[in-house]
Backbone as a ProteinNet text record, in pm:
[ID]
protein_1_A
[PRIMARY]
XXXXXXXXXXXXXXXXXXXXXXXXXXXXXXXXXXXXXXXXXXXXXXXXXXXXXXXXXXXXXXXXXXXXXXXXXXXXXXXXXXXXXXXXXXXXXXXXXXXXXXXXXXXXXXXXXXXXXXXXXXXXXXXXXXXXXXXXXXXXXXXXXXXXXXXXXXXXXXXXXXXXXXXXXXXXXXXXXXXXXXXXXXXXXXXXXXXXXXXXXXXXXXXXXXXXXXXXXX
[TERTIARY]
1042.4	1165	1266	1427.9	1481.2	1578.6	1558.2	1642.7	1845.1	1835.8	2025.5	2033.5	2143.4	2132.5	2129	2197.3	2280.3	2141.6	2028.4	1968.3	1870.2	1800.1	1702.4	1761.9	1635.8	1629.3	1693.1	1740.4	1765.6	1643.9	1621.9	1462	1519.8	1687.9	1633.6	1640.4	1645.5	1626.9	1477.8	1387.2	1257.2	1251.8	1160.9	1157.3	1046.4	1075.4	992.9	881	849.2	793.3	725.7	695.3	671.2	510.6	440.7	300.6	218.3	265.2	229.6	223.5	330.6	339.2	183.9	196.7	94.8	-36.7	-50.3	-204.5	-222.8	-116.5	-163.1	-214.6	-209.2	-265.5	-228.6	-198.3	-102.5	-208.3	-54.2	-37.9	-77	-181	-138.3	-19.4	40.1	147.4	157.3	-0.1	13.2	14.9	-38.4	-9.9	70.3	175.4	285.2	379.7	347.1	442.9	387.4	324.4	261.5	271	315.2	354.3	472.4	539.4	762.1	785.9	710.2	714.5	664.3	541.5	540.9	643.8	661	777.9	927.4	963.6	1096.6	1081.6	944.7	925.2	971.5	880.9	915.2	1098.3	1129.6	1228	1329.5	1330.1	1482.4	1370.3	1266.4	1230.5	1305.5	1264.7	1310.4	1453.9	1569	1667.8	1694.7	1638.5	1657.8	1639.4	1547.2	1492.1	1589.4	1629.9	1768.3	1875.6	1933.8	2073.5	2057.4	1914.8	1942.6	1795.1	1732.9	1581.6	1465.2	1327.7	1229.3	1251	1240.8	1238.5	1330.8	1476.5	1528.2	1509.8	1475.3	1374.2	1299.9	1294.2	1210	1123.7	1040.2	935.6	1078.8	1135.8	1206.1	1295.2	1368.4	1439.5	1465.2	1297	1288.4	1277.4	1160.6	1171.4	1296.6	1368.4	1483	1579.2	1571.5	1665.2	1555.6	1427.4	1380.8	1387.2	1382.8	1414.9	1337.3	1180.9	1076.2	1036.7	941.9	928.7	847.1	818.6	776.3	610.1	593.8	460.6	408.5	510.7	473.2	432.8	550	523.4	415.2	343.5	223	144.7	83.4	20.6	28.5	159.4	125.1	83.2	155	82.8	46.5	-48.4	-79.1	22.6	110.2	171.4	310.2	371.1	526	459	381	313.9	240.1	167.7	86.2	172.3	294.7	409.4	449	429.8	445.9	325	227.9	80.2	-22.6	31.2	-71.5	10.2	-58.7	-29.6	-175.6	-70.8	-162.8	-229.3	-262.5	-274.6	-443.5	-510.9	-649.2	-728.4	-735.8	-822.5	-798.4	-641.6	-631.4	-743.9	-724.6	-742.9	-912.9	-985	-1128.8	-1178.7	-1094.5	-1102	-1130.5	-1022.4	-1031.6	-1085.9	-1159.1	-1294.7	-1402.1	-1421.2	-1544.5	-1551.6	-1452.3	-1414.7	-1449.4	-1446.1	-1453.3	-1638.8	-1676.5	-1780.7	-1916.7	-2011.8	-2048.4	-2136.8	-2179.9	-2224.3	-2075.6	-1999.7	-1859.4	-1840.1	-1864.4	-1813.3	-1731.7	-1762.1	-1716.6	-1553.6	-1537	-1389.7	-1320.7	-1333.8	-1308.8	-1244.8	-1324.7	-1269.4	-1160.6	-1188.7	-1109.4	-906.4	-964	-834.9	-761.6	-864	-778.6	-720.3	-760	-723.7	-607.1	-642.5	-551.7	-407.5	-412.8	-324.8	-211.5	-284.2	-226	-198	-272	-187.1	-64.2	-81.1	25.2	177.4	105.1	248	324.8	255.1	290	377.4	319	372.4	544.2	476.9	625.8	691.9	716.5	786.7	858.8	748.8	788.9	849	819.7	838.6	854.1	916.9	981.9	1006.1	1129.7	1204.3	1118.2	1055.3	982.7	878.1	783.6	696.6	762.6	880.7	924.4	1005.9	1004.8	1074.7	939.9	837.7	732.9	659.2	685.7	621.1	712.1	843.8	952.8	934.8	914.6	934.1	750.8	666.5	544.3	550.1	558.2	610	702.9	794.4	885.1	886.2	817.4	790.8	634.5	630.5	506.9	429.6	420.6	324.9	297.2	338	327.5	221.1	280.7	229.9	35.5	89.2	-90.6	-155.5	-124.2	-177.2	-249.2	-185.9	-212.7	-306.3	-275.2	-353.8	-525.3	-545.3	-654.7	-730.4	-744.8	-776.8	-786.8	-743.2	-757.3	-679.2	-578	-558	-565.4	-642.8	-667.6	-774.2	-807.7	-870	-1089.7	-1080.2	-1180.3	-1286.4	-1287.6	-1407.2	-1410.7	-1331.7	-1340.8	-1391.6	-1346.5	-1372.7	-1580.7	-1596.4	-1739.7	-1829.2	-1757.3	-1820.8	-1867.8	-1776.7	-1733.4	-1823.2	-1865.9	-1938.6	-2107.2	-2116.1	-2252.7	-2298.4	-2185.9	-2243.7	-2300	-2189.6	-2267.1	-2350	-2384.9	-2471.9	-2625	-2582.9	-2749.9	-2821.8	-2821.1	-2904	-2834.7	-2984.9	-2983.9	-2819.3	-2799.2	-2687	-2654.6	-2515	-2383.5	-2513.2	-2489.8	-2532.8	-2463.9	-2480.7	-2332	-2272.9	-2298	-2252.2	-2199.6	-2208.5	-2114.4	-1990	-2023.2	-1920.2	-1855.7	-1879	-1770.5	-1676.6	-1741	-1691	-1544.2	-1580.2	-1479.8	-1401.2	-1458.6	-1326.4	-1229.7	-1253.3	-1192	-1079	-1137.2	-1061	-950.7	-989.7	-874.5	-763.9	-844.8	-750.8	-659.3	-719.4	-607.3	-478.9	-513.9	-457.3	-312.7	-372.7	-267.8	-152.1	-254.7	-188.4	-101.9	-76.7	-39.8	95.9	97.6	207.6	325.6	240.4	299.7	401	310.9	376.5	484.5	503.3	578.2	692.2	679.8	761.5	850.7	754.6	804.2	926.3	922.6	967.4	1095.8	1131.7	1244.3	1240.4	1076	1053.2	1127.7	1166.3	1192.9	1130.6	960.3	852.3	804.3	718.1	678.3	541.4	505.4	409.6	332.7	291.8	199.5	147.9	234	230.6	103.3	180.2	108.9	-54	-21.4	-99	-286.8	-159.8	-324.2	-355	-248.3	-265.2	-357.1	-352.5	-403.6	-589.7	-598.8	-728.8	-810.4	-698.3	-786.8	-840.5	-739.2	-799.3	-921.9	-949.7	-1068.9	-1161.6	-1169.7	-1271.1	-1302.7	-1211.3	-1227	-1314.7	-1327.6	-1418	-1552.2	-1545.8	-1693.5	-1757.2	-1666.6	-1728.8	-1814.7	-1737.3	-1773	-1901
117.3	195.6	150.1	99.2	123.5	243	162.5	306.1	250.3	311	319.3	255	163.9	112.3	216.1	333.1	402.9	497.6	498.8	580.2	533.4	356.4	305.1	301.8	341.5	296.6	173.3	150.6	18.2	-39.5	-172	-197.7	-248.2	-258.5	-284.3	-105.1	-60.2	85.1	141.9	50.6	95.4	56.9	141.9	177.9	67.9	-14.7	-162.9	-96.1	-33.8	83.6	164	192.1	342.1	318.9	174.6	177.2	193.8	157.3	186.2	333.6	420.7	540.6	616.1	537.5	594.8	559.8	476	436.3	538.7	623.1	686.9	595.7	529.1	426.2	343.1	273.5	193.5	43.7	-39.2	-178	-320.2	-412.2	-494.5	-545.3	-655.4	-654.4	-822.6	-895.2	-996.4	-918.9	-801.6	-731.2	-656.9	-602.2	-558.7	-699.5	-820.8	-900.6	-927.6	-920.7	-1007.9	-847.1	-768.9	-660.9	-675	-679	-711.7	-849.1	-941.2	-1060.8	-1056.2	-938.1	-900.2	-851.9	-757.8	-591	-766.3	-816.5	-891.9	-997	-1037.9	-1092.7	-1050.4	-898.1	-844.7	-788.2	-730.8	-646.4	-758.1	-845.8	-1008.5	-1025.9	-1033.4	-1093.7	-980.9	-862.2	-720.4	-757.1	-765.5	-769.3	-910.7	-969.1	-1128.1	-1077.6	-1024.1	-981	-867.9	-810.3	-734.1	-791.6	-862.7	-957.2	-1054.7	-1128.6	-1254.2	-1296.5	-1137	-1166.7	-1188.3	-1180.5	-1218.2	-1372.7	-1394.4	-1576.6	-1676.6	-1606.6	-1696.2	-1721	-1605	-1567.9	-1691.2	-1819.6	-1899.2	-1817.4	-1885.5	-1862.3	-1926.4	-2058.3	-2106.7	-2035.2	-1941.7	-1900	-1733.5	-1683	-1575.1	-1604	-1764.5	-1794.6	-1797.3	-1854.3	-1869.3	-1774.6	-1641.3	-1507	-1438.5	-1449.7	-1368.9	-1485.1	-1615.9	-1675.6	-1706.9	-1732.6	-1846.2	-1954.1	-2027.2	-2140.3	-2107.9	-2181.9	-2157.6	-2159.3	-2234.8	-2256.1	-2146.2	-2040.4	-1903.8	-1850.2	-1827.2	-1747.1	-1745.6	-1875.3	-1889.9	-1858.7	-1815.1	-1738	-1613.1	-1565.8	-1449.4	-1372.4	-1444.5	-1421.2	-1563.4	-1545.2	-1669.7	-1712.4	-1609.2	-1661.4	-1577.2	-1574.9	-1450.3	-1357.9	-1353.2	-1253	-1139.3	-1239.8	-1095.3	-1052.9	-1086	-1061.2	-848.3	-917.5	-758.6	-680	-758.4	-641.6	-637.9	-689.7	-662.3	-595.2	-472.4	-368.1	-390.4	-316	-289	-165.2	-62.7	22.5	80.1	-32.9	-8.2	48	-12.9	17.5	148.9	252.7	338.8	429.3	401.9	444	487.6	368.1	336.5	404	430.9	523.7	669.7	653	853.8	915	813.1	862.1	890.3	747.3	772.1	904.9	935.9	1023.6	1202.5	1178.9	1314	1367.2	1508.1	1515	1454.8	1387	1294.2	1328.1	1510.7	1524.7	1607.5	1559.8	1622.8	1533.1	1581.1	1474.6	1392	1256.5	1130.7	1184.4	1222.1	1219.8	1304.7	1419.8	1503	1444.4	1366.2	1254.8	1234.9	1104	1086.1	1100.9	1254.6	1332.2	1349.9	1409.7	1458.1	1360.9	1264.8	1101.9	1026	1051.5	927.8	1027.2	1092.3	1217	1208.2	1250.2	1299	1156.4	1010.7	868.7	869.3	863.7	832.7	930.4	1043.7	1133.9	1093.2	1002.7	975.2	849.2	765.1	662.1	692.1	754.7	743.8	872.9	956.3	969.2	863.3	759.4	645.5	552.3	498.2	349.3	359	484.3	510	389.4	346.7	227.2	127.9	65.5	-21	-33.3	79.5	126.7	158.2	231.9	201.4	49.2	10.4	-113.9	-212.5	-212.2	-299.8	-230.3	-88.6	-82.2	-130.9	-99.6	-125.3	-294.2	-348.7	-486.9	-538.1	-430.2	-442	-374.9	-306.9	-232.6	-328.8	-394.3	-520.3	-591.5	-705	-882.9	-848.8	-889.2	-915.9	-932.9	-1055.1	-1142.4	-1087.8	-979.8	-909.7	-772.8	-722.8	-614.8	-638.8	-795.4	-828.9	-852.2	-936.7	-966.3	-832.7	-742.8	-605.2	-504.5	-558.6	-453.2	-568.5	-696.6	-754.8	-709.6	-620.3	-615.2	-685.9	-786.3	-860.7	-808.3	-746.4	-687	-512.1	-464.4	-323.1	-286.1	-193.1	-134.6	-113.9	-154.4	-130.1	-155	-286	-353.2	-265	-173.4	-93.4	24.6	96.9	206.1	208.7	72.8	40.7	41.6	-61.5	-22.6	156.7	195.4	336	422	384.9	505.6	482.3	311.2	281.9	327.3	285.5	369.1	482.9	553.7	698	738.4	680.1	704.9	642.6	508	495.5	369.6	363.3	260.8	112.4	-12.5	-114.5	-244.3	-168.1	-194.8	-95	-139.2	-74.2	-78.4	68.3	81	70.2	85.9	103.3	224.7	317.7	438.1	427.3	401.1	377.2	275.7	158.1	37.7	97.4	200.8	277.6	383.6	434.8	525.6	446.1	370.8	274.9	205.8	215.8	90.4	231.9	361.3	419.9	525.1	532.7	553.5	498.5	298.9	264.8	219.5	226.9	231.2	362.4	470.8	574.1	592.2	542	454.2	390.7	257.8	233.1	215.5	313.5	382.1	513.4	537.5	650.1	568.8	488.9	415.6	375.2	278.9	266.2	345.9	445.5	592.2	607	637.4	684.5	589.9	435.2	335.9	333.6	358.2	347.7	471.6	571.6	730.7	714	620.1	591	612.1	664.8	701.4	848.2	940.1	1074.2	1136.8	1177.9	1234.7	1211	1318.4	1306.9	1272.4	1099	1000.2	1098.8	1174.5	1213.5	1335.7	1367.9	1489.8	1474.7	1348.1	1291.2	1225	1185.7	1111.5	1238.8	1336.2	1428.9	1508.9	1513.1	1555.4	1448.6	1347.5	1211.2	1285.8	1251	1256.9	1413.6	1508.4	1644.9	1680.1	1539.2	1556.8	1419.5	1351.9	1290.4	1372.8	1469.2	1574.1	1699.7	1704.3	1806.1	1746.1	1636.1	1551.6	1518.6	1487.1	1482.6	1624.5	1707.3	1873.3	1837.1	1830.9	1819.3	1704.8
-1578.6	-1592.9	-1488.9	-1530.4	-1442.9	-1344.9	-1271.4	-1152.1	-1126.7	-1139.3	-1066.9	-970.7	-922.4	-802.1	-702.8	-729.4	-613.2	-564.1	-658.6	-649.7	-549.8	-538.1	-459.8	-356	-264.1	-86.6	-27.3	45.3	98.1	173.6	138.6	200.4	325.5	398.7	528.6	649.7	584.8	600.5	721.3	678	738	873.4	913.2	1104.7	1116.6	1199.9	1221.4	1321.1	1378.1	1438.9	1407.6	1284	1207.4	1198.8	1191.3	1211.9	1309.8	1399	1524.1	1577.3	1499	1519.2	1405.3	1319.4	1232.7	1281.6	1360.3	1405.2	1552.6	1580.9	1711.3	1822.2	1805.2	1919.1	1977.8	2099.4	2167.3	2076.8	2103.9	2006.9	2196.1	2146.9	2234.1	2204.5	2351.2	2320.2	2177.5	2155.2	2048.6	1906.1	1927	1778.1	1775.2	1844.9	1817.1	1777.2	1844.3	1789.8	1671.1	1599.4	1472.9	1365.1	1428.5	1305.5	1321.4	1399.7	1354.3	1309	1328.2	1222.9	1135.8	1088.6	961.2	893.9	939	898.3	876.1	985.2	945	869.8	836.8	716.9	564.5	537.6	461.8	423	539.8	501.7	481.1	534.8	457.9	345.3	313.8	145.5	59.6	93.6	14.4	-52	81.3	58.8	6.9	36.9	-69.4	-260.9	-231.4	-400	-440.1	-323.8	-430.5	-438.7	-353.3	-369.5	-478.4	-500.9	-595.7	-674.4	-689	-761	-731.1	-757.3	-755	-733	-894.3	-907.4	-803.8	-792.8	-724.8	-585.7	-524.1	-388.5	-371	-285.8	-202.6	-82.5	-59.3	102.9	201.3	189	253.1	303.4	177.7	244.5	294.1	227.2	324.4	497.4	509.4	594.8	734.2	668.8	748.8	771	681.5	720.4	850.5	789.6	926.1	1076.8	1056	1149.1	1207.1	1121.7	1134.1	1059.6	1097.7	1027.6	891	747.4	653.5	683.4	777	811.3	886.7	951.3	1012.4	911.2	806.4	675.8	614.2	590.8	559	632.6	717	852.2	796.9	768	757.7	592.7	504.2	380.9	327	247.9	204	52.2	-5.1	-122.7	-95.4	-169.7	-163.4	-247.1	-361.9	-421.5	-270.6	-199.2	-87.9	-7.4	-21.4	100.9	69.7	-116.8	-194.5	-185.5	-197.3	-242.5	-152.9	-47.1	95	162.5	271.2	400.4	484.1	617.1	723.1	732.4	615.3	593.8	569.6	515.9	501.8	616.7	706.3	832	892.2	867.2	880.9	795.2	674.1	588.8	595.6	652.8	645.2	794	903.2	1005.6	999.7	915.5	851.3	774.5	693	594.5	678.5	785.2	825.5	933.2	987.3	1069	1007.5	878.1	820.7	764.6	787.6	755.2	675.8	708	637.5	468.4	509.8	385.6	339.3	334.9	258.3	142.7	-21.1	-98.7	-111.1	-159.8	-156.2	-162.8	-295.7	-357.3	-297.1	-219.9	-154.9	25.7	59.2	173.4	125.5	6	0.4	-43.6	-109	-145.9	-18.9	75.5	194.8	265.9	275	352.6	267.6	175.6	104.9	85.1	43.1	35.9	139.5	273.6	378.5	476.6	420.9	498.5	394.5	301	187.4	230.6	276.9	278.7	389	488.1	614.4	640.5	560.1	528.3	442.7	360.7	274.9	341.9	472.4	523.1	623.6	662.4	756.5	735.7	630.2	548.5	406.3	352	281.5	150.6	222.4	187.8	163.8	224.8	188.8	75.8	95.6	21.2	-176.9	-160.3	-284.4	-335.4	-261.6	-292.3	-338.4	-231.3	-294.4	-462	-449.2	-569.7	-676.3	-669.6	-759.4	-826.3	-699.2	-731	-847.7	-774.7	-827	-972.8	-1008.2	-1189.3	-1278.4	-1200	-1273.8	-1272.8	-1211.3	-1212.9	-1286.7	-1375	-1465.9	-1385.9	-1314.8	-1216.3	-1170.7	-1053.8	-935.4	-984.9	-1132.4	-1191.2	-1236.7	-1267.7	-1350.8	-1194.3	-1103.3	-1002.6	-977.9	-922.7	-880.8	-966.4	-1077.1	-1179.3	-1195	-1159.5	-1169.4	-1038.1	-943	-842.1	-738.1	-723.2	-595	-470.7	-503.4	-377.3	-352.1	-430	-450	-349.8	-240.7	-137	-205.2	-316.9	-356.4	-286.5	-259.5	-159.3	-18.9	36.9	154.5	149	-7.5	-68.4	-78.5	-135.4	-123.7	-48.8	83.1	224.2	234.3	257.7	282.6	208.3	103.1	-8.5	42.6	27.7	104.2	232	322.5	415.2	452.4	356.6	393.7	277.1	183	51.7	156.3	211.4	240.3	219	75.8	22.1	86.8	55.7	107.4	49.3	-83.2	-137.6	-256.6	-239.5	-388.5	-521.2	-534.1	-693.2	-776	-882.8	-998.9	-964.1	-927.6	-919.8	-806.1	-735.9	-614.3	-640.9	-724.3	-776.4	-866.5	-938.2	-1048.2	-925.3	-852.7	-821.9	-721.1	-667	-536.8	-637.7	-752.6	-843.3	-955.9	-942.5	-995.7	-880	-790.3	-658.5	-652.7	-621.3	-604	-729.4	-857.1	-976.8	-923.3	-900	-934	-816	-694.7	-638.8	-682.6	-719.7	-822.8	-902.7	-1001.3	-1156.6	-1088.7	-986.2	-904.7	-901.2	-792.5	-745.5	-858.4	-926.5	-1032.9	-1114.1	-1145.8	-1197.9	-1144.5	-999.9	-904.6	-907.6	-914.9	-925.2	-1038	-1203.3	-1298	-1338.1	-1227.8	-1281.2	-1176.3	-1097.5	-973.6	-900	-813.9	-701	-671.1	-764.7	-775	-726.2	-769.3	-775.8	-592.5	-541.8	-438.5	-433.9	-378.5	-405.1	-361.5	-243.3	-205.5	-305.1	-361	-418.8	-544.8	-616.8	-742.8	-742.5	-563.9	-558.6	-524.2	-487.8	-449.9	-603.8	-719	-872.5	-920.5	-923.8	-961.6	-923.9	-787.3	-704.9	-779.5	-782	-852.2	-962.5	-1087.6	-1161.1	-1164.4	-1107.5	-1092.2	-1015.2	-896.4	-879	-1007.1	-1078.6	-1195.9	-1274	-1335.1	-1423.2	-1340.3	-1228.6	-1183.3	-1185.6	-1134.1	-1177	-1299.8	-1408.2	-1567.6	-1585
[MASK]
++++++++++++++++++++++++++++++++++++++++++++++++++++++++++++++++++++++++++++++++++++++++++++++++++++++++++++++++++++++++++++++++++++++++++++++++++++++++++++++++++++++++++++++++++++++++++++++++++++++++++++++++++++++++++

């Protein structure tokens, strides 16, 4: 679906800062630099892809608005596709599960976690966050990439279920359960992308999660 111009975020809008605030935790000072050459990576690609497109968008010359070499760029994502569908967001994510009661149901973690990073984020990084989904719902490529799982949290979701399930490895029931998590995930975003980023992600995103605890009820 499209959105109005007047209506999207500006992607250079976002607080280059705002992760660091979300990790509660002081940054050395080599990974605070290697997250603002992330973050100014991203936010000149953003605004490259709204001034003059996806396609017409080079590495080169995102390269050169943020004002490193192409060979940095590659360091930091390996394609312009992961520039869109990779974050620093997992390890939060995989902190605060394990952090929460261990005989507390799976999906139930994860409602409360995913829920309550998501709301945090898209008070923080706002801008960004709808812009990558935006760009992710409308370049085909970006949409199939994303929807084949390769960059979907699943494989963490897995860790995470094993661990506290037990066994020597992933059952199916554990591999359904981590690959429908992070589908809904997702099919969430998406949603949220396809509707103009109106809707409150966190909001949908904890409707999404309840009705997947309603069906395991069943």
């Amino acid at each position: 679906m499209s959105t109005p111009r007047s209506a999207r975020p500006r992607p250079s809008d976002a607080s280059p800062g705002s992760l660091e605030e979300l990790v509660e935790a002081p940054m050395s000072l080599r990974e605070r630099k290697k997250l603002k050459t992330r973050q100014a990576l991203r936010r000149e690609a953003f605004r490259l892809f709204a001034e003059q497109g996806w396609e017409a968008t080079t590495v080169d010359q995102i390269a050169a608005a943020a004002e490193v070499s192409p060979a940095t760029f590659f360091r930091y994502f390996p394609t312009k596709e992961d520039l869109v569908l990779t974050d620093e967001y997992d390890p939060l994510m995989a902190a605060a599960i394990r952090a929460r009661p261990a005989d507390e149901p799976f999906l139930t973690s994860a409602r409360e976690v995913l829920v309550e990073l998501v709301r945090r984020i898209a008070e923080q990084e706002r801008a960004e966050l709808y812009e990558r989904m935006r760009l992710t719902a409308s370049v085909p490529a970006l949409r199939a990439r994303m929807l084949d799982g390769a960059n979907q949290p699943t494989g963490m979701l897995l860790d995470l279920l094993t661990e506290r399930a037990g066994p020597d490895a992933p059952t199916l029931e554990l591999r359904v359960t981590a690959a429908v998590v992070s589908a809904t995930l997702t099919e969430t975003s998406l949603y949220w992308a396809d509707r103009g980023g109106r809707d409150d992600l966190a909001d949908l995103l904890d409707r999404a999660l309840r009705h997947l605890q309603e069906i395991d009820r069943h």
